[in-house]
Tab-separated table of N, CA and C in Angstrom:
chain	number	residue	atom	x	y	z
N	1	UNK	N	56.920	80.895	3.364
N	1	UNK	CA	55.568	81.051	3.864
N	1	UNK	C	54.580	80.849	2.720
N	2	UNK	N	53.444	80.322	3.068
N	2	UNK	CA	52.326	79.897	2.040
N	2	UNK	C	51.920	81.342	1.329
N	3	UNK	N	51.248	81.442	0.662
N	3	UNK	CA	50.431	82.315	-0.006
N	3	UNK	C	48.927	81.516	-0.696
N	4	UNK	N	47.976	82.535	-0.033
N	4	UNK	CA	46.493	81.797	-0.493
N	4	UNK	C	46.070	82.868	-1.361
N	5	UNK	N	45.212	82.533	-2.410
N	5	UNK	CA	44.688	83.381	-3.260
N	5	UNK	C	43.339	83.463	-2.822
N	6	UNK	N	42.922	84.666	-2.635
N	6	UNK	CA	41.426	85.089	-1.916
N	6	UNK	C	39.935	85.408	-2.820
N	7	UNK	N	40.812	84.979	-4.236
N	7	UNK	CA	40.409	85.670	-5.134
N	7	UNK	C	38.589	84.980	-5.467
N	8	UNK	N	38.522	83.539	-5.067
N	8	UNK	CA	37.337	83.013	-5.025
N	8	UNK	C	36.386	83.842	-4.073
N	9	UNK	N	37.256	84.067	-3.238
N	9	UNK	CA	35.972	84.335	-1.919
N	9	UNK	C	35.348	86.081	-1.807
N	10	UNK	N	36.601	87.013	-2.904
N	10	UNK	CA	35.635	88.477	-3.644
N	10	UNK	C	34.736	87.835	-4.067
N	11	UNK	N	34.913	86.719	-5.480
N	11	UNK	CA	33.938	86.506	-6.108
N	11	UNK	C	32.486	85.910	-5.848
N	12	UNK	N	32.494	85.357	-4.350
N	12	UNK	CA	31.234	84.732	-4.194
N	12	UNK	C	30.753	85.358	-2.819
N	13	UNK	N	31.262	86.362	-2.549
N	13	UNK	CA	30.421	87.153	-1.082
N	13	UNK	C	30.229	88.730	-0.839
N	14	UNK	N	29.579	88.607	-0.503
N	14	UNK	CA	29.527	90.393	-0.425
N	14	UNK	C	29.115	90.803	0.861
N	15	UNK	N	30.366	91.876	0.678
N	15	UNK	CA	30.772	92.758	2.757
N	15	UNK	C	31.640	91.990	3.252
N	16	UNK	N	32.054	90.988	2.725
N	16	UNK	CA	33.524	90.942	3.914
N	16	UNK	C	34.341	91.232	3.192
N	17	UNK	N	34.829	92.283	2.376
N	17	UNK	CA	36.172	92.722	1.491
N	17	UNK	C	36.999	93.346	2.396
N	18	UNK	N	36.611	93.937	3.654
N	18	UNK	CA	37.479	94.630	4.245
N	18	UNK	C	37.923	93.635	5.339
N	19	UNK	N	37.272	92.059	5.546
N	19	UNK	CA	37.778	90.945	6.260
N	19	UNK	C	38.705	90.175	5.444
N	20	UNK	N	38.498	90.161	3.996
N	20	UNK	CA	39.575	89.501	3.223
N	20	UNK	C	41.005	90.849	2.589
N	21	UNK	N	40.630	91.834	2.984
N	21	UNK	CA	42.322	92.495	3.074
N	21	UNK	C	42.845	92.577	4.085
N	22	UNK	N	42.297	92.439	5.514
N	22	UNK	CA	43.200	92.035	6.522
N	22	UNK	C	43.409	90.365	6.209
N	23	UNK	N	42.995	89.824	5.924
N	23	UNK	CA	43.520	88.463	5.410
N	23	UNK	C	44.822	88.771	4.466
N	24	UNK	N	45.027	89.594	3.827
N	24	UNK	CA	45.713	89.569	2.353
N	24	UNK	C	46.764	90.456	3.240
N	25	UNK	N	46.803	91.405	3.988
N	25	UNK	CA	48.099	92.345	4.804
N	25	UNK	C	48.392	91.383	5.770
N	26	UNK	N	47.520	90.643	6.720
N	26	UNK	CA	48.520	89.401	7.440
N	26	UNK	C	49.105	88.755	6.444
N	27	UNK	N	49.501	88.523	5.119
N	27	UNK	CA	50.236	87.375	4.835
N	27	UNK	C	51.453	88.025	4.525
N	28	UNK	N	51.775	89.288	4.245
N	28	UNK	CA	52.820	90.301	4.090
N	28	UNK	C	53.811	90.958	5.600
N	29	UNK	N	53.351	90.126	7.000
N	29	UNK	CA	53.681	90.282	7.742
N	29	UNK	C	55.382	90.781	7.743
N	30	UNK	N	56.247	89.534	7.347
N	30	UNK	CA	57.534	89.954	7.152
N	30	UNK	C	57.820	91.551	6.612
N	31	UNK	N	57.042	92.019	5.932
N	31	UNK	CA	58.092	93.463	5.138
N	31	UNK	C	56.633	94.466	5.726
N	32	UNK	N	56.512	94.041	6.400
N	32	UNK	CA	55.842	95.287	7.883
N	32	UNK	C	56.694	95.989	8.183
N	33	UNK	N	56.395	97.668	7.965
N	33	UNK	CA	57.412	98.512	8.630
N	33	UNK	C	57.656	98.729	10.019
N	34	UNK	N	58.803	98.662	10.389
N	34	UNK	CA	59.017	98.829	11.924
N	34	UNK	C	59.547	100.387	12.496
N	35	UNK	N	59.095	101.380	11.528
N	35	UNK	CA	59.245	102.950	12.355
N	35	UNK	C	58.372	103.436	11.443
N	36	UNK	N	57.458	104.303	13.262
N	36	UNK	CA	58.582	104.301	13.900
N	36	UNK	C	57.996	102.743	15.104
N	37	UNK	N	58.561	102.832	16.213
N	37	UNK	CA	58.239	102.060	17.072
N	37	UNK	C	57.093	102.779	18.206
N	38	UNK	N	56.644	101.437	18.259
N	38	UNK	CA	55.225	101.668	18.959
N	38	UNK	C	54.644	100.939	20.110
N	39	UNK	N	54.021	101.099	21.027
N	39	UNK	CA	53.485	100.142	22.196
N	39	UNK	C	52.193	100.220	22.022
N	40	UNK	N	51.105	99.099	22.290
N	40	UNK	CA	49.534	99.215	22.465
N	40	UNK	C	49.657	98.758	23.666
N	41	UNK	N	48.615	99.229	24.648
N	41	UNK	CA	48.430	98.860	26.047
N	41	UNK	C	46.993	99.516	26.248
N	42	UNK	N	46.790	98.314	27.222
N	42	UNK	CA	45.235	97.872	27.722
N	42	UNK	C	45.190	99.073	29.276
N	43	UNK	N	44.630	100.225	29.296
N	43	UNK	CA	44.827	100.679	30.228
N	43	UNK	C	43.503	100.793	31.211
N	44	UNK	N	42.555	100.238	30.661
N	44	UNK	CA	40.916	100.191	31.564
N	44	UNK	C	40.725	98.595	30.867
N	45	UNK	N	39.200	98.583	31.115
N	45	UNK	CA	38.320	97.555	30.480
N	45	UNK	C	38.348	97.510	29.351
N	46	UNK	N	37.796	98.643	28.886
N	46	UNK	CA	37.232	99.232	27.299
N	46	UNK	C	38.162	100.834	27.525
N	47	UNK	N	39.574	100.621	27.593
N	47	UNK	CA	40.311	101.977	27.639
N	47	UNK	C	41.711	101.235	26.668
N	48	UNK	N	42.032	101.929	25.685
N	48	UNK	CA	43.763	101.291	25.109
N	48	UNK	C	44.266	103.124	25.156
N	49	UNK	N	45.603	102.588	24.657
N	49	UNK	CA	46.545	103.640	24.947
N	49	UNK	C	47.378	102.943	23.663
N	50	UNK	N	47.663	103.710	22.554
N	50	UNK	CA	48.904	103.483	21.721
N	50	UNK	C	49.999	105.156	21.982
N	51	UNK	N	51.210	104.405	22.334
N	51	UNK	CA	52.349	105.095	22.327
N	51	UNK	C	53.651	105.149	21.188
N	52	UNK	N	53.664	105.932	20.004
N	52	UNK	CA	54.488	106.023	18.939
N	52	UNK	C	55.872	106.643	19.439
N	53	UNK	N	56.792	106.084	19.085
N	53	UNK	CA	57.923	107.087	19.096
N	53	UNK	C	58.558	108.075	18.229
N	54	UNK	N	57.719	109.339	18.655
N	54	UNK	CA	58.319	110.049	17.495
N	54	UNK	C	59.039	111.363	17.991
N	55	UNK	N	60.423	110.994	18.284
N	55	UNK	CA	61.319	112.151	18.300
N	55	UNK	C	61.731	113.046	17.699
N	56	UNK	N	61.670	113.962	17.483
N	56	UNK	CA	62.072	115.052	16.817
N	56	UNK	C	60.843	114.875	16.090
N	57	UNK	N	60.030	115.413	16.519
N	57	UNK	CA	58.758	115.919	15.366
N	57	UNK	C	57.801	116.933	16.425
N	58	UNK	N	57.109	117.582	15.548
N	58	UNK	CA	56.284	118.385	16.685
N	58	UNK	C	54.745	118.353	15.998
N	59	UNK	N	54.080	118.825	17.331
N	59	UNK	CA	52.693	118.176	16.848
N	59	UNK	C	52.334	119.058	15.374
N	60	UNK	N	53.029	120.006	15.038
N	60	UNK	CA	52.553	120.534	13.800
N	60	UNK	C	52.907	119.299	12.185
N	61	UNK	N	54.098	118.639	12.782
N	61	UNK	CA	54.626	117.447	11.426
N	61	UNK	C	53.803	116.164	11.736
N	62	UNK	N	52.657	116.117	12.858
N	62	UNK	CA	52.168	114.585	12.738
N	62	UNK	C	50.721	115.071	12.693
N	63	UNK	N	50.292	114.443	12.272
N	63	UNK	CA	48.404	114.192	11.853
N	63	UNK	C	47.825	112.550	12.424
N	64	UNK	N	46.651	112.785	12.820
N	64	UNK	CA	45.940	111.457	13.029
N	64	UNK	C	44.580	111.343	12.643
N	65	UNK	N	44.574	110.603	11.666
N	65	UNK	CA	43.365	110.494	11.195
N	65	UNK	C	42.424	109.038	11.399
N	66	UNK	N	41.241	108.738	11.231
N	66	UNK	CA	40.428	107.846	11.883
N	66	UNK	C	39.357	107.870	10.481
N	67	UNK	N	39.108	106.924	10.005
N	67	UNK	CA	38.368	106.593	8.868
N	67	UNK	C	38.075	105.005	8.642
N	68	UNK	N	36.351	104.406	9.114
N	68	UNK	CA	36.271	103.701	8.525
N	68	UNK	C	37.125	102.062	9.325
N	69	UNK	N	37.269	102.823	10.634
N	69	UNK	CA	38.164	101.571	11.749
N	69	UNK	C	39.497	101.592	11.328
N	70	UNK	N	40.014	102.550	10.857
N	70	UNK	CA	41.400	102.411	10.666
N	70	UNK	C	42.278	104.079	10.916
N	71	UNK	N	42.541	103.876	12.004
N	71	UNK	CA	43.880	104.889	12.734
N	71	UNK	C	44.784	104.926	11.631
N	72	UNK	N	45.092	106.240	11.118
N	72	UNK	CA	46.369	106.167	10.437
N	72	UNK	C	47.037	107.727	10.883
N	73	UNK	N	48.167	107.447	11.244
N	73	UNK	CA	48.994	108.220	12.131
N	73	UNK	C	50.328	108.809	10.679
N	74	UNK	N	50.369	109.989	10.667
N	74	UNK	CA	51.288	110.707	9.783
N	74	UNK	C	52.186	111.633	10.231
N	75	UNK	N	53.728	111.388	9.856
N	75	UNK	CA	54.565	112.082	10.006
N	75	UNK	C	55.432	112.744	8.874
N	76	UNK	N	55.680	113.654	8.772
N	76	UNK	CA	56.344	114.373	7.689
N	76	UNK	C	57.269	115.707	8.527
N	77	UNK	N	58.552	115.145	8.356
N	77	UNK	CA	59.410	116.371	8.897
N	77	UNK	C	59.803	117.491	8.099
N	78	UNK	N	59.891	118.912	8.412
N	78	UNK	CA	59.761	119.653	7.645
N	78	UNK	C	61.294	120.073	7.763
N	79	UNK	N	62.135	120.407	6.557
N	79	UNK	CA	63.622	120.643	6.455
N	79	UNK	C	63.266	122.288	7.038
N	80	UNK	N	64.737	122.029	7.680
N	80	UNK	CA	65.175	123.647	8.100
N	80	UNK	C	66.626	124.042	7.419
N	81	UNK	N	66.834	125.056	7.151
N	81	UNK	CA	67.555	125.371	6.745
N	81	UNK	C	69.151	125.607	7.422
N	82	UNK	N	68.787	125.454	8.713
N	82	UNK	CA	70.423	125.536	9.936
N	82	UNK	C	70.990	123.647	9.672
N	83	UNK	N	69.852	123.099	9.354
N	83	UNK	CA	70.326	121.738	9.462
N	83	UNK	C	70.583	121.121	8.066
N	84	UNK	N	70.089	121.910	7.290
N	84	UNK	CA	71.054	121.678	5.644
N	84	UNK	C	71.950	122.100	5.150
N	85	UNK	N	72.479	123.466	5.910
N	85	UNK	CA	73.783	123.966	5.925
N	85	UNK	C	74.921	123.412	6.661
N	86	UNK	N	74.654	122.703	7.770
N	86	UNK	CA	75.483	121.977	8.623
N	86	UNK	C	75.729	120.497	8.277
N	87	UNK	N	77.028	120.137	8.092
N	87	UNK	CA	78.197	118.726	7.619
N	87	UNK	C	77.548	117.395	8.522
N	88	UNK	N	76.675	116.886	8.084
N	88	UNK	CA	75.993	115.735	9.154
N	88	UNK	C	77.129	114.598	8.597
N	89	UNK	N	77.882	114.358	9.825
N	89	UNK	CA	78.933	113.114	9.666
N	89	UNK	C	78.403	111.693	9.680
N	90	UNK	N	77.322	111.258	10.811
N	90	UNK	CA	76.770	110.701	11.058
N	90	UNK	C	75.336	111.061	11.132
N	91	UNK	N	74.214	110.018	10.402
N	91	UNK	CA	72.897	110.203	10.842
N	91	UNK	C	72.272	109.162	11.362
N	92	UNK	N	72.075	108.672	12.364
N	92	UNK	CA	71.679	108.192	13.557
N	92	UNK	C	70.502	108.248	13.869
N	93	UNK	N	69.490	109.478	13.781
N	93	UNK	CA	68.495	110.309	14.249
N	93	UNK	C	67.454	109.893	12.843
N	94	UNK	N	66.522	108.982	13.549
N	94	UNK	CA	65.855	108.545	11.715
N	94	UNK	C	64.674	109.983	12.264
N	95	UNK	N	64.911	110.684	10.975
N	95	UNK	CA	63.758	111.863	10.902
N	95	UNK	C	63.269	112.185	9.839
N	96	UNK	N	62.760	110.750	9.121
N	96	UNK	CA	62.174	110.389	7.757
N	96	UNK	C	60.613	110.745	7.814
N	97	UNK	N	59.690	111.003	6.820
N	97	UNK	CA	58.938	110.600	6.879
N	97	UNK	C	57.909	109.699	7.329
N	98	UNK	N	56.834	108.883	7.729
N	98	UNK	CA	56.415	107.616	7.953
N	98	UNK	C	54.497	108.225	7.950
N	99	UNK	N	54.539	106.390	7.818
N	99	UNK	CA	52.509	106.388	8.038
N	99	UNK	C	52.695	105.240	8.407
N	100	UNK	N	51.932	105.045	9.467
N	100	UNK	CA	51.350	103.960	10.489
N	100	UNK	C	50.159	103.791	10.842
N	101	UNK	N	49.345	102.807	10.020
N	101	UNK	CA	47.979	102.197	10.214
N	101	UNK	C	47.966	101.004	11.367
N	102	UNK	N	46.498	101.225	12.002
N	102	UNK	CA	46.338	100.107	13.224
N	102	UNK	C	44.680	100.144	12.415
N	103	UNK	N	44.089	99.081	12.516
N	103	UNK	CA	42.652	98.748	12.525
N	103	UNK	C	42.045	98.361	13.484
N	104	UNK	N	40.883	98.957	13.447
N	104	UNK	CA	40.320	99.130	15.571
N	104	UNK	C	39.025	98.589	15.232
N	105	UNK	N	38.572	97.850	16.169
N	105	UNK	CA	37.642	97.477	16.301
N	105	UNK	C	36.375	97.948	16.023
N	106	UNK	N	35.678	97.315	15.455
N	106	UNK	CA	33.952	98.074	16.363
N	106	UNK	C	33.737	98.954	17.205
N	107	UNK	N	33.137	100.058	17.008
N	107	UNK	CA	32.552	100.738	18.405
N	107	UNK	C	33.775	101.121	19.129
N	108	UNK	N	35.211	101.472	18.213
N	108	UNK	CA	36.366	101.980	19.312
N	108	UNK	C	36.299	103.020	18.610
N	109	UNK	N	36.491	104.691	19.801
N	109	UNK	CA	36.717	105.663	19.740
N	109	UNK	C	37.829	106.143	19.937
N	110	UNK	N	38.331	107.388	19.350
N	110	UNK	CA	39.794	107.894	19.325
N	110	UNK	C	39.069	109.219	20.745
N	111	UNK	N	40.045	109.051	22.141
N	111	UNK	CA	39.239	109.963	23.087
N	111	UNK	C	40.513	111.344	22.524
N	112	UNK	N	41.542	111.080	22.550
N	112	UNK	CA	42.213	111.896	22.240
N	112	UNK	C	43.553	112.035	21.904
N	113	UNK	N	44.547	112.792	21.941
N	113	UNK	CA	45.648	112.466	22.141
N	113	UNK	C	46.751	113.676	22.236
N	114	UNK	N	48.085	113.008	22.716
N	114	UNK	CA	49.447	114.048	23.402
N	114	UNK	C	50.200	113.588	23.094
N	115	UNK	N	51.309	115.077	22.344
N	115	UNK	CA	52.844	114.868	22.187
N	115	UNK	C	53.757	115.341	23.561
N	116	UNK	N	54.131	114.147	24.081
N	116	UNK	CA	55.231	114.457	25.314
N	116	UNK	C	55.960	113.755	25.326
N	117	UNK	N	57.544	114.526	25.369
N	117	UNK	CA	58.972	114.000	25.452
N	117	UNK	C	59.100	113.171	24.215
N	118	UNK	N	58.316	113.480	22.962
N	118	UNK	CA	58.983	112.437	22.011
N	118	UNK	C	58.039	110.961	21.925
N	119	UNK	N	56.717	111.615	22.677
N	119	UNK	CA	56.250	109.986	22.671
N	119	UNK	C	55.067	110.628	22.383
N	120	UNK	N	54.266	110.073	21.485
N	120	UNK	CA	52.914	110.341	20.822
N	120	UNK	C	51.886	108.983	21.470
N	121	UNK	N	50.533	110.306	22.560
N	121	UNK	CA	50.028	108.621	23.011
N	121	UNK	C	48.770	109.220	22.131
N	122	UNK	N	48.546	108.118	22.143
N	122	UNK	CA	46.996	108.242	21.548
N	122	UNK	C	45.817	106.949	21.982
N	123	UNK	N	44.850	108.470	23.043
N	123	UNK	CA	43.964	107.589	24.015
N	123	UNK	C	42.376	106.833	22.971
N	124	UNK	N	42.084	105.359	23.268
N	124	UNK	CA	40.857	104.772	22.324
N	124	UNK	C	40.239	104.234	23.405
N	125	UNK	N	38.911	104.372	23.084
N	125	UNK	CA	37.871	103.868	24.300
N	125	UNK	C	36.870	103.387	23.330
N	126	UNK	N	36.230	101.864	24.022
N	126	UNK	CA	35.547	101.148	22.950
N	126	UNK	C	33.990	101.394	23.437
N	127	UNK	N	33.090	102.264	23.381
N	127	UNK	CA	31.850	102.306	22.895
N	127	UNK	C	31.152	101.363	22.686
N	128	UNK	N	30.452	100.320	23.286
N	128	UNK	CA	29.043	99.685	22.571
N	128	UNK	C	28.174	100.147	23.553
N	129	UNK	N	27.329	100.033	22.074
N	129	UNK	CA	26.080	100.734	22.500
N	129	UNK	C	25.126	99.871	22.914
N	130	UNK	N	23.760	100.135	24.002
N	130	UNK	CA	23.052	99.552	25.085
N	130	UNK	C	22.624	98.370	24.069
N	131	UNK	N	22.176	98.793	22.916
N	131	UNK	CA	21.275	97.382	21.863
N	131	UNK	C	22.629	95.886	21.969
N	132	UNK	N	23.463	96.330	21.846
N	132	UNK	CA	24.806	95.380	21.480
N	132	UNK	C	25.133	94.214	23.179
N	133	UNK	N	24.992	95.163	24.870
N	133	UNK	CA	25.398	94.699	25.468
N	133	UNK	C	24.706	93.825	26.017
N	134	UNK	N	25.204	92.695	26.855
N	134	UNK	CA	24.588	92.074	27.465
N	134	UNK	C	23.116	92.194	28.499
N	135	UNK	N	21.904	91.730	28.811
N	135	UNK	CA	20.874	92.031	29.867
N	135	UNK	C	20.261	90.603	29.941
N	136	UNK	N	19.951	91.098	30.852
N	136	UNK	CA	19.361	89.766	32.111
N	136	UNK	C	18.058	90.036	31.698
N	137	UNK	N	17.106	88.548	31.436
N	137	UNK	CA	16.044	88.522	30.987
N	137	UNK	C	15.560	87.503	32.531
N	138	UNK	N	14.380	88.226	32.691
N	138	UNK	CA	13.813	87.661	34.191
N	138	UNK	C	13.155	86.293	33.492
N	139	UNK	N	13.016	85.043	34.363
N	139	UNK	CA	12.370	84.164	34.008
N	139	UNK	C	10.856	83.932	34.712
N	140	UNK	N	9.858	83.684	34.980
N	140	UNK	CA	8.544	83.699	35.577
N	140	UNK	C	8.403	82.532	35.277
N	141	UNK	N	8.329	81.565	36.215
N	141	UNK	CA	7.885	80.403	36.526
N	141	UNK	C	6.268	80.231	36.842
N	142	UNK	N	5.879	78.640	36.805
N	142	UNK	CA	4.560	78.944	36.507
N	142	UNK	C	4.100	78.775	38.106
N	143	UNK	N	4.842	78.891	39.072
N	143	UNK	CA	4.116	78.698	40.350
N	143	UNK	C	4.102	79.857	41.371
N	144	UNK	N	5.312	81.017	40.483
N	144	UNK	CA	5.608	81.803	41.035
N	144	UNK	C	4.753	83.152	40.458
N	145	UNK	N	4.643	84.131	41.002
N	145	UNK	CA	3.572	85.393	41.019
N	145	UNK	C	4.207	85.850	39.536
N	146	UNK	N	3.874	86.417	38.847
N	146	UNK	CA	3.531	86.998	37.691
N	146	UNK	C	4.824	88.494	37.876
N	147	UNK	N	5.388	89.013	37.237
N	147	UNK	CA	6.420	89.924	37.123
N	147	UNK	C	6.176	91.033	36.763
N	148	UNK	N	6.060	92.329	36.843
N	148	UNK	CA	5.911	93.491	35.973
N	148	UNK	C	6.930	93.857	35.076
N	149	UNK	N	6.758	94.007	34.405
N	149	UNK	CA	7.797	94.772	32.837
N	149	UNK	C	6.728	95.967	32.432
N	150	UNK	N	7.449	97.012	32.587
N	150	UNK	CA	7.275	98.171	32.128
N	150	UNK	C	5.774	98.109	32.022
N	151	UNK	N	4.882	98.155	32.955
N	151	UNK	CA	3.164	98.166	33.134
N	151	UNK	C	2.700	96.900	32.517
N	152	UNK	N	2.597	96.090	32.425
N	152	UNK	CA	2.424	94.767	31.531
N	152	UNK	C	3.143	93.877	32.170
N	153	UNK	N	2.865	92.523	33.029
N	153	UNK	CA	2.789	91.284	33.207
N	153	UNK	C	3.341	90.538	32.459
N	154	UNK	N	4.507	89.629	32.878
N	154	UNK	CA	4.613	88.717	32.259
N	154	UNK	C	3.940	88.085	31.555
N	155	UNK	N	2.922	87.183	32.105
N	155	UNK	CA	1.678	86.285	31.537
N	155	UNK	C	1.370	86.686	30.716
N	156	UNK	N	0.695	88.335	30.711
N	156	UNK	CA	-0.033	89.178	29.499
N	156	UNK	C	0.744	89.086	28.567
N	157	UNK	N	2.417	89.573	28.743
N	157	UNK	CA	3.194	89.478	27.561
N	157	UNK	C	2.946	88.170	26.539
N	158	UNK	N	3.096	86.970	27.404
N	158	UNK	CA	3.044	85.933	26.749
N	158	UNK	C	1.753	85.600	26.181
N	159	UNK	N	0.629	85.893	26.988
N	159	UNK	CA	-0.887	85.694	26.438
N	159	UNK	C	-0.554	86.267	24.806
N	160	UNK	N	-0.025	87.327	25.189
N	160	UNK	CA	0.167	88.406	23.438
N	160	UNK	C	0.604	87.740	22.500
N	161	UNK	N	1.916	87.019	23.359
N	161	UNK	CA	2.511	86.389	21.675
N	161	UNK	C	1.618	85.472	21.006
């Protein structure tokens, strides 16, 4: 796989540094960790749902934190002492440590989230605000009657500009 050096484009712009390290972590794709395992799903319009698999952990060993558009999800299992005294023949059961970053969009909110059966969901709802969305701007033709906007006339508006 190629490798590009980004290193011109720190040097000649300023504010997209956090667009040129997702540039620089897509090219490291291959040695992406894969646990634990995870699903994203589209569950509204502006509704996602990420589902982690984390068995054997309880909500006291995972943390989720949100900083800056970036979800980072923490697990740390805490040793017990019945299970360090006992002859593990086989370990099967990955109950390692882990951190798992996702980067979220604009205007996406963390609504909340639940540990059930081993599956960590965690609900995001994307927020834009009224300045950002789309609106219908009336047009006033010149043969047709004159429009009100908020006490003020089309025409007048335009006389103004």
């Amino acid at each position: 796989m190629r490798t590009f050096d980004l290193a011109p484009l720190y040097r000649n712009t300023v504010g997209f540094d956090r667009l040129f390290s997702l540039l620089d972590s897509v090219g490291g794709v291959d040695a992406a960790p894969t646990y634990p395992p995870y699903n994203i799903e589209r569950t509204g319009e502006n509704a996602y749902r990420i589902t982690v698999a984390v068995a054997g952990f309880t909500d006291a060993e995972l943390s989720i934190e949100v900083k800056e558009n970036t979800l980072t999800l923490k697990g740390e299992k805490k040793s017990s002492e019945a299970s360090e005294s006992a002859q593990v023949l086989y370990r099967g059961i990955a109950a390692r440590a882990f951190e798992r970053r996702f980067q979220l969009a604009d205007h996406m909110e963390v609504k909340g989230a639940v540990l059930e059966n081993g599956l960590l969901h965690v609900d995001l709802v994307r927020n834009i605000p009224e300045a950002k969305k789309p609106r219908i701007i009336p047009i006033a033709g010149a043969t047709s009657t004159p429009k009100t906007i908020e006490g003020s006339t089309v025409e007048g508006a335009a006389q103004a500009a």
